[in-house]
mmCIF file of C-alpha atoms in Angstrom:
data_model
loop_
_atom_site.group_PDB
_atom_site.id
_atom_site.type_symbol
_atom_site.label_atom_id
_atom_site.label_comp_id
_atom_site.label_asym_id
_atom_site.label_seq_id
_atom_site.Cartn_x
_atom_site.Cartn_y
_atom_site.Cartn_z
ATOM 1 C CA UNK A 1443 -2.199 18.379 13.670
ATOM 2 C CA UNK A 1444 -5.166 20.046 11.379
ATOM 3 C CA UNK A 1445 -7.290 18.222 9.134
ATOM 4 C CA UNK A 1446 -9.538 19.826 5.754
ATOM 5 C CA UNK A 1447 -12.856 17.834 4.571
ATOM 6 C CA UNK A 1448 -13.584 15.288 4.929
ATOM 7 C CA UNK A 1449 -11.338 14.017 7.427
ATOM 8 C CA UNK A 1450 -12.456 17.076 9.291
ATOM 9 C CA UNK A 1451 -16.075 16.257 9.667
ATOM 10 C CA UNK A 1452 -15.139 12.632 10.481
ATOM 11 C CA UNK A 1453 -12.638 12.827 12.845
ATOM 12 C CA UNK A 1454 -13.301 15.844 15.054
ATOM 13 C CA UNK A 1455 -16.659 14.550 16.546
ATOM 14 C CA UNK A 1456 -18.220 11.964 17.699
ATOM 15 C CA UNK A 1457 -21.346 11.698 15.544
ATOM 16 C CA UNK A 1458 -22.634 7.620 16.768
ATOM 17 C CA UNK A 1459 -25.597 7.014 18.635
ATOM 18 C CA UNK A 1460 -24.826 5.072 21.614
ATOM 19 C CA UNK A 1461 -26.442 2.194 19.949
ATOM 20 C CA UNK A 1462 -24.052 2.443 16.907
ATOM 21 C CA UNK A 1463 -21.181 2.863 19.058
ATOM 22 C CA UNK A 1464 -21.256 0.012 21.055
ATOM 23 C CA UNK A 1465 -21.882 -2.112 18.087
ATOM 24 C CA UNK A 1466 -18.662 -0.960 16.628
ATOM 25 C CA UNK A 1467 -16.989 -1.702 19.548
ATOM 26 C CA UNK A 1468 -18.312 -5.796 19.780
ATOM 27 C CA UNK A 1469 -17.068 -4.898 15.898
ATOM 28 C CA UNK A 1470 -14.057 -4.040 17.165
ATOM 29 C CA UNK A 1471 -13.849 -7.470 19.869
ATOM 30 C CA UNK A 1472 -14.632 -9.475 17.310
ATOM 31 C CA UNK A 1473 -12.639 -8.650 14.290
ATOM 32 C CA UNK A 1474 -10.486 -11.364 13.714
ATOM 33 C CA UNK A 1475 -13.586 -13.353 13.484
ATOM 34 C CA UNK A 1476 -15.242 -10.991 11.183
ATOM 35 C CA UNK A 1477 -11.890 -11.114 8.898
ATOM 36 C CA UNK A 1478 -11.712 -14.778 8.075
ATOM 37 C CA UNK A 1479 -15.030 -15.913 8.156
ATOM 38 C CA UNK A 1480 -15.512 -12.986 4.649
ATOM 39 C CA UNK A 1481 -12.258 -14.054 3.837
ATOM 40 C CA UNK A 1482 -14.331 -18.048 3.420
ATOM 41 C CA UNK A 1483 -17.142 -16.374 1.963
ATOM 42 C CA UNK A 1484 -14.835 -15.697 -0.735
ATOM 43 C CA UNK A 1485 -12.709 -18.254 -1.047
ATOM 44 C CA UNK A 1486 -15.221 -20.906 -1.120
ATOM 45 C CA UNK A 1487 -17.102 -19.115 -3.483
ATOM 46 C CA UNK A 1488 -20.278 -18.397 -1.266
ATOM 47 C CA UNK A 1489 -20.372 -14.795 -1.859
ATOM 48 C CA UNK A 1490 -20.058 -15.228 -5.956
ATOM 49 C CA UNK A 1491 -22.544 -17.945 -6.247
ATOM 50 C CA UNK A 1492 -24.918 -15.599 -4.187
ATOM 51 C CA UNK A 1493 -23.957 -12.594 -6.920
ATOM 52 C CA UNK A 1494 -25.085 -15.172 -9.241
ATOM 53 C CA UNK A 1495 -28.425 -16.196 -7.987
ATOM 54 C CA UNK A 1496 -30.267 -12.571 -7.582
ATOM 55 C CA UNK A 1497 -33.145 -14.478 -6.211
ATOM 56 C CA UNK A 1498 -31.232 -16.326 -3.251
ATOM 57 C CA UNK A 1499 -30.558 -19.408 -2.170
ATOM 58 C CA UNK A 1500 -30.905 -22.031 1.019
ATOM 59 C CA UNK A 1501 -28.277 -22.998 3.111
ATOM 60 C CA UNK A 1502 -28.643 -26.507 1.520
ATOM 61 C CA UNK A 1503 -28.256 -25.075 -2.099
ATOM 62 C CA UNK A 1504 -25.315 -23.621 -1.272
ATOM 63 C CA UNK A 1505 -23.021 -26.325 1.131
ATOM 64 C CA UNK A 1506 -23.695 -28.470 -2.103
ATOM 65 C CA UNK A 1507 -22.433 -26.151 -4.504
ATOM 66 C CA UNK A 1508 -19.816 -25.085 -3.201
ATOM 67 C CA UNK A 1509 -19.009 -28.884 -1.402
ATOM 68 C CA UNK A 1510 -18.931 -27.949 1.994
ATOM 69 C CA UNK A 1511 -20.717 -29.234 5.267
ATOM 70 C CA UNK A 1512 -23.922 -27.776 6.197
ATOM 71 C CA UNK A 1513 -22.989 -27.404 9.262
ATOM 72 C CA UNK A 1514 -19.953 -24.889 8.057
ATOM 73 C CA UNK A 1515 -22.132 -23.473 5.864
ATOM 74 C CA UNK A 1516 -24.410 -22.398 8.463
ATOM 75 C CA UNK A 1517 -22.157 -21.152 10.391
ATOM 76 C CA UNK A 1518 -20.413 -18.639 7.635
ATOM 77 C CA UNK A 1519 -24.127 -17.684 6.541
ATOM 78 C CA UNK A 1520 -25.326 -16.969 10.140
ATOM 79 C CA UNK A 1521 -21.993 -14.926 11.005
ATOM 80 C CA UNK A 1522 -22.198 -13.153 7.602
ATOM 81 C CA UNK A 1523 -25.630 -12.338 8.053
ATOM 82 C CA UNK A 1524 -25.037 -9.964 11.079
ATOM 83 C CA UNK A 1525 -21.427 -8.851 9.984
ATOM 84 C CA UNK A 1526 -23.718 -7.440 6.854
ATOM 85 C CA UNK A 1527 -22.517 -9.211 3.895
ATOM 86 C CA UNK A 1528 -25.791 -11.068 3.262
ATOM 87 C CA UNK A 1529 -29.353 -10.860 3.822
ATOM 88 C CA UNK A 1530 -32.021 -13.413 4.890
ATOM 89 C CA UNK A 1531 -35.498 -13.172 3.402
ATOM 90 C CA UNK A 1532 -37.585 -16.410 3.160
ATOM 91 C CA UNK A 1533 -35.473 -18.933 4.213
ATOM 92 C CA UNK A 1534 -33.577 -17.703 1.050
ATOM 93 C CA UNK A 1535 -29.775 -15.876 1.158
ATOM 94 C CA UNK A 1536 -28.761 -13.297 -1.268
ATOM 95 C CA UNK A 1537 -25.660 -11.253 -1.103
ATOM 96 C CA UNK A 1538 -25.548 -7.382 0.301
ATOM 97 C CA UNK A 1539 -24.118 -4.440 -0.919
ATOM 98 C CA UNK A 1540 -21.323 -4.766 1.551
ATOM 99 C CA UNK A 1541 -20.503 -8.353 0.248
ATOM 100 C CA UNK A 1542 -20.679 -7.237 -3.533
ATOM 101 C CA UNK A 1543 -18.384 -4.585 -2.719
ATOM 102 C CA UNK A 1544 -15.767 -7.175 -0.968
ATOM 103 C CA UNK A 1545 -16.547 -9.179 -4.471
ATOM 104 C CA UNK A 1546 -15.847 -7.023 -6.843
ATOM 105 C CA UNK A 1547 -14.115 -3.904 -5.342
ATOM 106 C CA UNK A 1548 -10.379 -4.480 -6.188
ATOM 107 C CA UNK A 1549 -8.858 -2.409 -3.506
ATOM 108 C CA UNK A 1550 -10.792 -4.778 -1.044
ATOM 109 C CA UNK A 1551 -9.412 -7.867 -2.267
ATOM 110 C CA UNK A 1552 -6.015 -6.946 -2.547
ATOM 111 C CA UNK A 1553 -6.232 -5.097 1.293
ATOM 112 C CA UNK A 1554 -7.943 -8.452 2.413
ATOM 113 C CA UNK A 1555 -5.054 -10.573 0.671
ATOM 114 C CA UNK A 1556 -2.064 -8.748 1.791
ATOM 115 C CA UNK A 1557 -3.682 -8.509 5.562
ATOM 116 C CA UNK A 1558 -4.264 -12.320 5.658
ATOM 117 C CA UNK A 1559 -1.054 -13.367 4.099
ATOM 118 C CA UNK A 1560 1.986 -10.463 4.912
ATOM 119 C CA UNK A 1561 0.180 -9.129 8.017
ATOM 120 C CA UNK A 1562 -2.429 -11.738 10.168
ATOM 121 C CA UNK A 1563 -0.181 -13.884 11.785
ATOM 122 C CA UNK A 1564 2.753 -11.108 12.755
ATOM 123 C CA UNK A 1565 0.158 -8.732 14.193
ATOM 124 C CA UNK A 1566 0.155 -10.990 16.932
ATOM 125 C CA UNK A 1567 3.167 -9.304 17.781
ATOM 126 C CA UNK A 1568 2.358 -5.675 17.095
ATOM 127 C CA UNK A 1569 2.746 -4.948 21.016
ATOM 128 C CA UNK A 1570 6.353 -5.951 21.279
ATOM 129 C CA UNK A 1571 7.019 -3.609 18.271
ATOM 130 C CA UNK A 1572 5.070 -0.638 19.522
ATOM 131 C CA UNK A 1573 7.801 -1.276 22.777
ATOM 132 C CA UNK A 1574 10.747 -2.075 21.202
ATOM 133 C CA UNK A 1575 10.446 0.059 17.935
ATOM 134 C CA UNK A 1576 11.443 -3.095 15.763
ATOM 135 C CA UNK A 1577 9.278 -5.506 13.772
ATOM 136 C CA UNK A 1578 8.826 -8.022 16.016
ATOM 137 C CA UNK A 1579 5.962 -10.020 13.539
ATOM 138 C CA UNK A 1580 8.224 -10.198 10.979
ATOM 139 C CA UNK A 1581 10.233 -13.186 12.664
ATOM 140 C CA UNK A 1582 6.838 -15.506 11.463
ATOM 141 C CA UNK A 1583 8.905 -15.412 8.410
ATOM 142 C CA UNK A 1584 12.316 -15.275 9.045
ATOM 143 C CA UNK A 1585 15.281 -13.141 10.989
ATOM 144 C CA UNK A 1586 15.908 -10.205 9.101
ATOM 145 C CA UNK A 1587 15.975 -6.325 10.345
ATOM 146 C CA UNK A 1588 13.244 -5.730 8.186
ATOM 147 C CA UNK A 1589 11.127 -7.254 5.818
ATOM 148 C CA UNK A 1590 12.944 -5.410 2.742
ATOM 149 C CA UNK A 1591 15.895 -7.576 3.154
ATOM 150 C CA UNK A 1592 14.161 -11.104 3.051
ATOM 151 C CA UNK A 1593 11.706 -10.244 0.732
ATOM 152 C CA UNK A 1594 12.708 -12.461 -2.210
ATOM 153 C CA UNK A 1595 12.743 -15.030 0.307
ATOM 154 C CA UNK A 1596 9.231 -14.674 1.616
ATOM 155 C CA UNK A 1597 7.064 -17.709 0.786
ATOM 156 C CA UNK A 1598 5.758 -17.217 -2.710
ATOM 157 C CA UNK A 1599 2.069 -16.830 -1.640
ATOM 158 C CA UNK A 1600 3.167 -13.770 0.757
ATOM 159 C CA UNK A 1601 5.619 -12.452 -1.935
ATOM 160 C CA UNK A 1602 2.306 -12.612 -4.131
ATOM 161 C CA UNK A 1603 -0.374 -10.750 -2.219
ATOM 162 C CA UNK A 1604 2.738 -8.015 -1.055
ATOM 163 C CA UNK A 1605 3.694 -7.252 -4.384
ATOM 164 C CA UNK A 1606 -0.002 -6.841 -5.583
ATOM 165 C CA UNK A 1607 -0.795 -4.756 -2.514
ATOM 166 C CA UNK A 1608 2.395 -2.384 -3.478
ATOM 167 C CA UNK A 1609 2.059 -2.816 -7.297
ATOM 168 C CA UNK A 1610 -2.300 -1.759 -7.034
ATOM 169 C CA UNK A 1611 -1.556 1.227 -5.213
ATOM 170 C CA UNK A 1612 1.398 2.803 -6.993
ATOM 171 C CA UNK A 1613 0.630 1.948 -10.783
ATOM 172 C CA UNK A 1614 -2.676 3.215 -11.101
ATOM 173 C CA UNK A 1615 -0.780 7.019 -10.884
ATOM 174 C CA UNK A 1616 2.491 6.021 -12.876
ATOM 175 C CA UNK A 1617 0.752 7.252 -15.712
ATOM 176 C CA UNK A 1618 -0.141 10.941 -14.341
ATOM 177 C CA UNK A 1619 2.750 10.887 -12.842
ATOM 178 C CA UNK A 1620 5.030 10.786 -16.081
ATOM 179 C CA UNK A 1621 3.089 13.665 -18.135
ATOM 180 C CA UNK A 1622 4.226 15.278 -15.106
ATOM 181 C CA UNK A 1623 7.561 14.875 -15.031
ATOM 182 C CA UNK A 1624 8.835 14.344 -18.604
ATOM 183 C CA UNK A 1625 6.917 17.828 -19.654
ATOM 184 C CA UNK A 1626 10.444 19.668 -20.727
ATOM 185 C CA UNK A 1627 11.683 16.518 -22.521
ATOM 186 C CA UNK A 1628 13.629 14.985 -19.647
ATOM 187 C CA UNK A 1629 16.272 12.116 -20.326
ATOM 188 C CA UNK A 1630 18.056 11.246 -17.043
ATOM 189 C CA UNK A 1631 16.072 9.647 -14.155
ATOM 190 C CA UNK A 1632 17.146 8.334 -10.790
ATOM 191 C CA UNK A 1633 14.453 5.949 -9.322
ATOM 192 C CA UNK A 1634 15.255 5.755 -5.643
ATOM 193 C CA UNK A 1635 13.842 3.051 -3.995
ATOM 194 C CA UNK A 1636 13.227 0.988 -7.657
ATOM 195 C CA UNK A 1637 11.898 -2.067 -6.107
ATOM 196 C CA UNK A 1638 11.458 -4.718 -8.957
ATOM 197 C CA UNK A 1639 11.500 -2.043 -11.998
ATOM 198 C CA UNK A 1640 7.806 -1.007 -11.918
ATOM 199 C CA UNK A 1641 8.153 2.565 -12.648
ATOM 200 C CA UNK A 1642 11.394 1.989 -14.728
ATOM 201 C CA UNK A 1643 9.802 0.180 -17.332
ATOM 202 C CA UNK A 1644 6.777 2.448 -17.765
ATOM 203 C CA UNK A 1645 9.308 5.408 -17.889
ATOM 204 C CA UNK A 1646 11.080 3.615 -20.557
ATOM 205 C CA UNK A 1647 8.074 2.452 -22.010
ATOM 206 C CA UNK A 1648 6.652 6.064 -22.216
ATOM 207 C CA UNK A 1649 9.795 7.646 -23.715
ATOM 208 C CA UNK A 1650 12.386 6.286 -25.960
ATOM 209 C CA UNK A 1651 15.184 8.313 -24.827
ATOM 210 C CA UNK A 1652 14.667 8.382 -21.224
ATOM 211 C CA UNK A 1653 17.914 6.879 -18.891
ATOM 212 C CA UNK A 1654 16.409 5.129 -15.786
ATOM 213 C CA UNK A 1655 18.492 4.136 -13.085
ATOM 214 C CA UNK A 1656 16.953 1.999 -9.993
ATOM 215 C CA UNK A 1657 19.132 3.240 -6.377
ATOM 216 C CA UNK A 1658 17.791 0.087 -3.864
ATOM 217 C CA UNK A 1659 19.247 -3.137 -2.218
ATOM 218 C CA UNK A 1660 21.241 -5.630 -4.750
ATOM 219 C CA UNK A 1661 18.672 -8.330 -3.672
ATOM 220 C CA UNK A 1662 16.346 -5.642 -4.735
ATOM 221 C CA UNK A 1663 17.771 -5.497 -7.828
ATOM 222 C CA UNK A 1664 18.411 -9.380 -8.497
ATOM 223 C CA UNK A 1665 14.454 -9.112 -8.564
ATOM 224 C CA UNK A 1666 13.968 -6.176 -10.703
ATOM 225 C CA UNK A 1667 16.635 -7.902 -13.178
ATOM 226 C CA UNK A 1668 14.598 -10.774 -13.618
ATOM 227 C CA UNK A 1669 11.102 -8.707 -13.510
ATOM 228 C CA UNK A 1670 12.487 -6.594 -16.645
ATOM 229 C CA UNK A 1671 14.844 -9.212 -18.664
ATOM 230 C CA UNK A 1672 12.387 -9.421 -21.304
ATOM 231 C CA UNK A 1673 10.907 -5.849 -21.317
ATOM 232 C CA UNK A 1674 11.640 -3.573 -24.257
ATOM 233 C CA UNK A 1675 14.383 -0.939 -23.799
ATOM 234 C CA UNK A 1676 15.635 -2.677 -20.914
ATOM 235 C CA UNK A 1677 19.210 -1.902 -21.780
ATOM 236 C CA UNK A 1678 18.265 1.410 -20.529
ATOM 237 C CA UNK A 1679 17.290 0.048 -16.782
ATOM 238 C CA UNK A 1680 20.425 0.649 -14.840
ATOM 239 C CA UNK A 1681 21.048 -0.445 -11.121
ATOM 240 C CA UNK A 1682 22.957 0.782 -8.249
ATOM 241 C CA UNK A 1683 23.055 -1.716 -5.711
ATOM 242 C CA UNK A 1684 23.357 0.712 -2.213
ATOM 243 C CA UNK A 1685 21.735 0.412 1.609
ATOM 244 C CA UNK A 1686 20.112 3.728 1.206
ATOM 245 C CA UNK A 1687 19.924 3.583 5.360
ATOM 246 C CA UNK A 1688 23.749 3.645 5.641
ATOM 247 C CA UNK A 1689 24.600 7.725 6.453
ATOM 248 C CA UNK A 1690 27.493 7.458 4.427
ATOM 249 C CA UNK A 1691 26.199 6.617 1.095
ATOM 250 C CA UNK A 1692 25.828 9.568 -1.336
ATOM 251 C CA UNK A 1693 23.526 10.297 -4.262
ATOM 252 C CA UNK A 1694 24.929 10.295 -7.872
ATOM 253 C CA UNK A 1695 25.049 13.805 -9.388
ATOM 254 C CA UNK A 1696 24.187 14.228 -13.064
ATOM 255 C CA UNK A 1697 20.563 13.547 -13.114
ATOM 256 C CA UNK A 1698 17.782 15.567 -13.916
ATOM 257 C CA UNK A 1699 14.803 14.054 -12.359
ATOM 258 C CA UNK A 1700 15.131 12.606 -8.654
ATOM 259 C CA UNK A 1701 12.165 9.913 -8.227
ATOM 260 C CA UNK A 1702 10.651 8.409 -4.915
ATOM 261 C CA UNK A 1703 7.904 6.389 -5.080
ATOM 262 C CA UNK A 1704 5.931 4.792 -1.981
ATOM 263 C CA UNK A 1705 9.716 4.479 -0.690
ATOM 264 C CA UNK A 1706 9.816 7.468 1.995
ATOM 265 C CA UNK A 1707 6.874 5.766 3.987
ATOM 266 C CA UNK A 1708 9.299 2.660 4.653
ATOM 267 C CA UNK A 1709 11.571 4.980 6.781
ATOM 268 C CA UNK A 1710 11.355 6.525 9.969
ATOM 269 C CA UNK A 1711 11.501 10.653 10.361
ATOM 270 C CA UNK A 1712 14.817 10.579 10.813
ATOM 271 C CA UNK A 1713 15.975 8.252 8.270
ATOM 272 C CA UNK A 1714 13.527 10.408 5.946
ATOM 273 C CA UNK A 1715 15.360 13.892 6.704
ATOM 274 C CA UNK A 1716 19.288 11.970 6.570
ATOM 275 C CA UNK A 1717 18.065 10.204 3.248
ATOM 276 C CA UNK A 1718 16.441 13.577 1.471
ATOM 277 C CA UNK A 1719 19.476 15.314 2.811
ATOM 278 C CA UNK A 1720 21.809 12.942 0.503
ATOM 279 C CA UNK A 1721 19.488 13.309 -2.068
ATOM 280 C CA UNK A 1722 19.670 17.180 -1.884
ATOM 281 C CA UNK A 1723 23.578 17.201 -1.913
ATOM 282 C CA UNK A 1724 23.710 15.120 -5.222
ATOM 283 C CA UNK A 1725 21.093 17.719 -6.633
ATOM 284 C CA UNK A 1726 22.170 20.860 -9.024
ATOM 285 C CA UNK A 1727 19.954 23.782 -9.063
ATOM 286 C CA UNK A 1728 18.139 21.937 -12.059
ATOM 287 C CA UNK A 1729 17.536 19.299 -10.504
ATOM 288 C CA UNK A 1730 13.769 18.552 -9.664
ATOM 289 C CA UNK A 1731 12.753 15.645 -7.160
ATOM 290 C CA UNK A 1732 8.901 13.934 -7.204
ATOM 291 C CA UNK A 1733 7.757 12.450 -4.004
ATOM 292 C CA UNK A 1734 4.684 10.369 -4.789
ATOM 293 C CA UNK A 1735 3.063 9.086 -1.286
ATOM 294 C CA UNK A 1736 0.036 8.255 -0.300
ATOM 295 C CA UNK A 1737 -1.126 10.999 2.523
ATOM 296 C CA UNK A 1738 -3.854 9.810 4.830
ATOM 297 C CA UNK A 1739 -5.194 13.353 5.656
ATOM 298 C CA UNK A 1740 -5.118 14.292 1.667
ATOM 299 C CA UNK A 1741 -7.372 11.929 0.600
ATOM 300 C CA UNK A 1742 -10.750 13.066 -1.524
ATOM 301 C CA UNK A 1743 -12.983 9.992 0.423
ATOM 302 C CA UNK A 1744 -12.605 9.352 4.252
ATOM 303 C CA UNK A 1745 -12.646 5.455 3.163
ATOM 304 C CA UNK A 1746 -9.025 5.960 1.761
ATOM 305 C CA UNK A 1747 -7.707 7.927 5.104
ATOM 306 C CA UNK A 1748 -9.021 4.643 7.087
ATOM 307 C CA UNK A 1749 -7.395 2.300 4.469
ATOM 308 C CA UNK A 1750 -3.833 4.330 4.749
ATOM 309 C CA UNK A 1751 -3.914 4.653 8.802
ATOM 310 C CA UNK A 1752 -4.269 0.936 9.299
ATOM 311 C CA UNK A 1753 -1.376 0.272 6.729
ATOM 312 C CA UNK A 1754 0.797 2.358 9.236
ATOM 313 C CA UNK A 1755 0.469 -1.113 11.449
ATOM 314 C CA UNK A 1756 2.020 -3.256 8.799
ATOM 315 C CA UNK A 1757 4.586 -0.864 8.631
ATOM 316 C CA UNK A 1758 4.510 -1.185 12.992
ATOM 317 C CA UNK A 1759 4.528 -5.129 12.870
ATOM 318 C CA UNK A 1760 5.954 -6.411 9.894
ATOM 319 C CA UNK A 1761 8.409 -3.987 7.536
ATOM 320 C CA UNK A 1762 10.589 -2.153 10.129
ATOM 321 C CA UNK A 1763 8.747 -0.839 13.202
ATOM 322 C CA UNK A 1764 9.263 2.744 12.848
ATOM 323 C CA UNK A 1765 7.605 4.054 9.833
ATOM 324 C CA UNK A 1766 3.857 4.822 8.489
ATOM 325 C CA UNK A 1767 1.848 6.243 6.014
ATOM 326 C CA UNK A 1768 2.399 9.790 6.672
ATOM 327 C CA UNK A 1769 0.846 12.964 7.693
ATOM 328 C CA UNK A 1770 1.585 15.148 4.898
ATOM 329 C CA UNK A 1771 2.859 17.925 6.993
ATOM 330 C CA UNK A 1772 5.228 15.968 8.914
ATOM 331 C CA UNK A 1773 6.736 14.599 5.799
ATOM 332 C CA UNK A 1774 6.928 18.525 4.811
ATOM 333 C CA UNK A 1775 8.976 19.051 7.548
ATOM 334 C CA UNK A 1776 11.415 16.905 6.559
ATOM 335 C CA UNK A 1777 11.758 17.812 3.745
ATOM 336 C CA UNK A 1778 12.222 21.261 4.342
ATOM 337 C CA UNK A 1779 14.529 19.538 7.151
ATOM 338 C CA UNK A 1780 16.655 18.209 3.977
ATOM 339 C CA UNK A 1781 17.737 21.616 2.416
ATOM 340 C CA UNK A 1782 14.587 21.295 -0.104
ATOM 341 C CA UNK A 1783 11.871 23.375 -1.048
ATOM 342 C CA UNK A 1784 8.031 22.447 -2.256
ATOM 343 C CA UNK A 1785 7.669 23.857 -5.575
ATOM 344 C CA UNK A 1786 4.332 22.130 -6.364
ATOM 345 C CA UNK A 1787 1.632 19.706 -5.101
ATOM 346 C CA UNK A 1788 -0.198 17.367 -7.443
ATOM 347 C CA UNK A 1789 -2.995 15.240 -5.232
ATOM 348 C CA UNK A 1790 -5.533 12.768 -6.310
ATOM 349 C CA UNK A 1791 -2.926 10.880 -8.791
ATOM 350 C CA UNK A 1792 -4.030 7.147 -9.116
ATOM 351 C CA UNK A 1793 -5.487 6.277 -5.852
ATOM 352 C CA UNK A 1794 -5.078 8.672 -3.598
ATOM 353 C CA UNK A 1795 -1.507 9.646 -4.467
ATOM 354 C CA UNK A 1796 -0.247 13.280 -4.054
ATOM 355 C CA UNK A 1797 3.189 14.369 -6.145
ATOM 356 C CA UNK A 1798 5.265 16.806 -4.105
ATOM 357 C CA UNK A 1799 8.082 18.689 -6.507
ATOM 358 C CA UNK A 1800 11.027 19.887 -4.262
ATOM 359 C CA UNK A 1801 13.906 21.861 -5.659
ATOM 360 C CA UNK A 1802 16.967 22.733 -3.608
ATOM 361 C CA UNK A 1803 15.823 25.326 -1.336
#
């Protein structure tokens, strides 16, 4: 496994002090605590009123503005004052750069929603699945082989936070993505993987002509039918209702653009290479397919590579207990695996997204 900058520099030494690294490691001991008591701070509104009052405020101020005990205020201050969040001068509380961030920073609140309501209580679990190569969390929800399959029956509050943790990451790049791909006037797309229309109805959004069909689950598509019934060109969303798992389901032929999108990662190396390998036999030599994944070694900011490596546990725990956010070159090798060639590499899409262009090799 190699690494480039600025995963390099990061993750090939160890550059703590002793000091620093045992405090990550009491960090580390107590990080379910850490989670929901800043999870509280926001909730309750503690870290916003603080935002709001520059000059700070007492413990007292602040249990009776935001109507809780003084005693549980206390407690969240004290806790949030050494986790770093807030700061203490003169008996006064004001909020710190790392609790601003966790206010305002998007990508935090979405990561801190989807962790607390798709991921807390199934990482419990996460041993079993390491052992037995199944999502054994995902039974906090229900009995299904993976969490794709009971998905529209996931409590609305978890469907909520999942779908804006999939939705933030992917449509920031759609965009990019699409001046991309529709450059030689395109009109036939395959979306493999569709999910609840996302892409399909920017593509048809973006170009009047284009012919967008979704490949995914039919419960997949009962969603995406009701996510795009009132968007405009909709009669040019198609669906295929397949289990893209089973070996013996082929590709359509015909089209002229193959699209993945944040669908590969849900798969395991070997469903990957039998999956791209289908793909690859319903491609002509014109065909052109886009991966569009989020690489944790390609990332421009180290932040993102942490970010993307502890999604891999979700993936452990709760979706299907064999697939991750990928190292790019082991999803190169299955591609090339598949009968495909790289023609092209497009990173820093969106956030943190990288396009691969394969042909048939």
């Amino acid at each position: 496994m190699k690494l480039e900058s600025p995963q390099k520099e990061m993750y090939s030494k160890d550059s703590l002090s002793a000091l620093k690294a045992q405090r990550l490691a009491q960090e580390i001991a107590f990080g379910p605590v850490v989670f929901q008591v800043s999870r509280l701070m926001l909730k309750f509104g503690i870290l916003e009123l603080l935002d709001n009052h520059k000059g700070g405020l007492t413990i007292d101020e602040i249990a009776k503005s935001c109507n809780i005990s003084h005693y549980g205020t206390q407690c969240l201050l004290e806790s949030s004052l050494t986790i770093g969040t807030v700061l203490l001068n003169d008996d006064k509380f004001t909020i710190s750069k790392a609790g601003w961030f966790l206010l305002n920073d998007k990508m935090a609140r979405v990561n801190l929603d989807f962790n607390h309501d798709v991921n807390y209580l199934g990482l419990f679990h996460l041993e079993e699945a390491i052992k037995e190569g199944k999502p054994a969390g995902l039974k906090v929800f229900g009995n299904w082989p993976t969490i794709y399959e009971g998905l529209s029956s996931l409590p609305a509050e978890v469907q909520d936070s999942w779908f804006g943790f999939d939705h933030y990451y992917s449509n920031c790049s759609f965009q990019q993505a699409m001046e991309i791909i529709f450059k030689n006037g395109e009109k036939t797309l395959l979306d493999v993987g569709g999910n609840t229309g996302r892409f399909a109805t920017e593509c048809v959004t973006f170009k009047n002509d284009v012919e967008v069909t979704i490949m995914d689950l039919p419960q997949q598509l009962e969603l995406m039918r009701e996510k795009t019934k009132d968007v405009k060109g909709k009669e040019r969303i198609h669906g295929l209702g397949v289990n893209l798992l089973d070996p013996k389901v082929a590709f359509p032929t015909g089209f002229e653009i193959m699209w993945m999108s944040q669908f590969l990662d849900c798969f395991s190396e070997e469903e990957v290479i039998s999956i791209l390998t289908r793909a690859c036999k319903g491609m002509d030599n014109n065909t052109k397919l886009y991966i569009m994944e989020t690489f944790w070694d390609r990332q421009r900011f180290e932040t993102a590579s942490y970010c993307l490596a502890q999604t891999s546990i979700y993936f452990t725990a709760m979706a299907n207990g064999n697939s991750k956010m990928y190292y790019s070159y082991d999803m190169f090798r299955c591609i090339e695996a598949a009968g495909l060639k790289i023609e092209a590499i497009h990173d820093g899409l969106g956030q943190g997204h990288s396009l691969v262009v394969c042909k048939k090799a």
